């Protein structure tokens, strides 16, 4: 039985090679690389795993990995020359991670990630880090000489150090905002919130540290007090940078798992279609190996064309419609008139309320009353005042009168 398939009407990239899949059937294979085309949820999902091509996620992972190397080098190496080299890794990672998203109709627009001016501003502000590294290298060379050069040389160097440092540390705020939006796109909200908080901490204490170091280097004003205060700002800055490094490494791992998830779901539409065709072409009328796409309930064994018993959503689009066979009138009206076999069991007796505990179970010293046992006509049954008087067999009272022997004379109310 043929199954209707929808055609990809919008410009949609292949998630592996970037080929335009417009005009192909959903779930068909890419004519360029041969991989199965994943379904794009343009109006419902909006997550990186569903929207972003795999090659673009791989590019993001590479960018975050290079940025992590740059941050790690800044924490480990204290030399100004090595800081300049590690800043190159950071800028390269930023440049790759801020690549424009493939916007061929398959990705929901975002006011931050798809803002070309904002993206270019993030790139330009992070170019201040290599300049800041060179300024640190020049300032270290000046400070290492006791006599030192004249103020004509010192002034431009320290001015470049001050300006580039302020721009570099301040630029972490828009950079982390951009990364936070990538975290939201990857469905990792906590990581995005941590990025924003860490960015403001590094920006504030980074600028303060640059100002204090410049005051101490130029020897203007309270230079000794500025050098002392810079110790505490540097401590806070190191902690913030360490948290920032951990977050960027975590973001790199998130990109890796997004790629893994895309590889696992690759070709899932083909597998579902094959199962549906097998179920509809077979003699049976029940679903096999199908999961509800809304609540993930296992629909195996349910009738074709029904609704999920968990969430109530219909799954007939995956199984097709099915009409139950109409039974004939004789079959519908036939009844089983055979006798019902009843087996007599032994009576275990009856317990009065006084012999039951708080949970309704017989006490250890309780005695079960069995109405099937013969009861002496002269022996009274001991019953508490709070309990009702039971009827023992056919006997009604101590005189031996039964229900059949009662007359109006025995009725005390007459």
Phi, psi and omega in degrees: 000132181282146180245130180291132179238144180273154181259142177286109185269330182266166175290113183230126181278147168293133186289353181250315184247350179084009180292142180284118185265012182299133180094349179273165177281140177300131182092353178287168181269147180294129180289349181270310184245348176085004179275154182288139180278120178283150177288135181258121180267087187281341186237354185241312187276287180076029179251160182298322182297328181269328189262316191284136173295152183296323180294329177287320176296322177297324177294319177297319179298319178297318179297316179292328178294317177294321177296323178295321177297319179296318179293318180297320178296326178294323180284324186276313185265131181259347181291144182294323179294320179290326177296324177296319179293318180292331177294332176293321175298319180297314181295319178298318178295320178296318182297322180284318183291338179262024176295146180297141179288145177290099186261059179264046174084354184261355185239133177294137182292148178227136186288342178260307186292331182258012177271108185295320180295318180295318181296318178291327177295320177299318180295314183295320181292328179282347173292348178288342182293314174298324177295320178296323177294318176295322178295321176296320179296318179290320179294324178294321178294323179291318183288339182284341180266129181298312182289311178077161179283181181283170180293339178295333178266322181295318187300311179296323181295311182288331175293318177295322178297317182292314184290312182295322178295318179295318180292320182295312181290323178292328180294347177292335180294303177296330178296313180290330174296319177296315178295325178296321177294324174296323176295319175297320179297327178273010177065038177234080187290322180297320178297320180295318179295320179294324179297316181296315181295318180293324181297314180294323178296313180294322181294314183294307183287334176293315179295319178298319180296318179298318179296316180295319179293323179293320178297319180291324182288323182278343180063047175244139179069207180282075184294322180293318177295323178295320178294323179292317180292330180295338178298316181287321178294325178293322178298313178297322181294321179296318178297317180296320179293323177296317176296321178296319177298315179299320181291319179293320175298320177295322177294325174297318178295323178298317178298323179296317181287332174297318177295320178298317180296321178294323178292324179291322181273358180296129180077009180295326178297322177294319181293319178296319180295320179294321178294320180295316179298321179295320180291321184282331178277342180284175180280338183282165180235033182232152182283143175225131175058061178219136181247138177295129183284349181264311184241003178065026178283141179283116185266009183296133179092352180274157180295149178291138177081018182263202179238151180293129179289348182270310183248349177083002180281146181282142177241024182289339178291340177263342183239346186084167180276151181220128178256125180293142180295139179274123181283148177289161182298315179300323180290321181290326184270352182290141181229152177269108183262013181291152182293146177268126180276127180241126179262129178281130177251163179285135178282132180268000176096173182238138178252134176281166184299326181292342181260009178251148178273189183294336180269004180082014179256149180298142176287170183294323181263017182286149179239124182281134176265124181250112181291344179283342180284150178289134179244132180297140181290335183265347184268129179277149176268126182282119181228137177292156182297330183282345183266158176280154182279122180279162175260122183259106176062226180271346185287145180245319179220184183290341180279357177089007179288141177253179179296325181288335184270356182290137172227183184293335181290333180276354181274113184294344182271347182278000000 
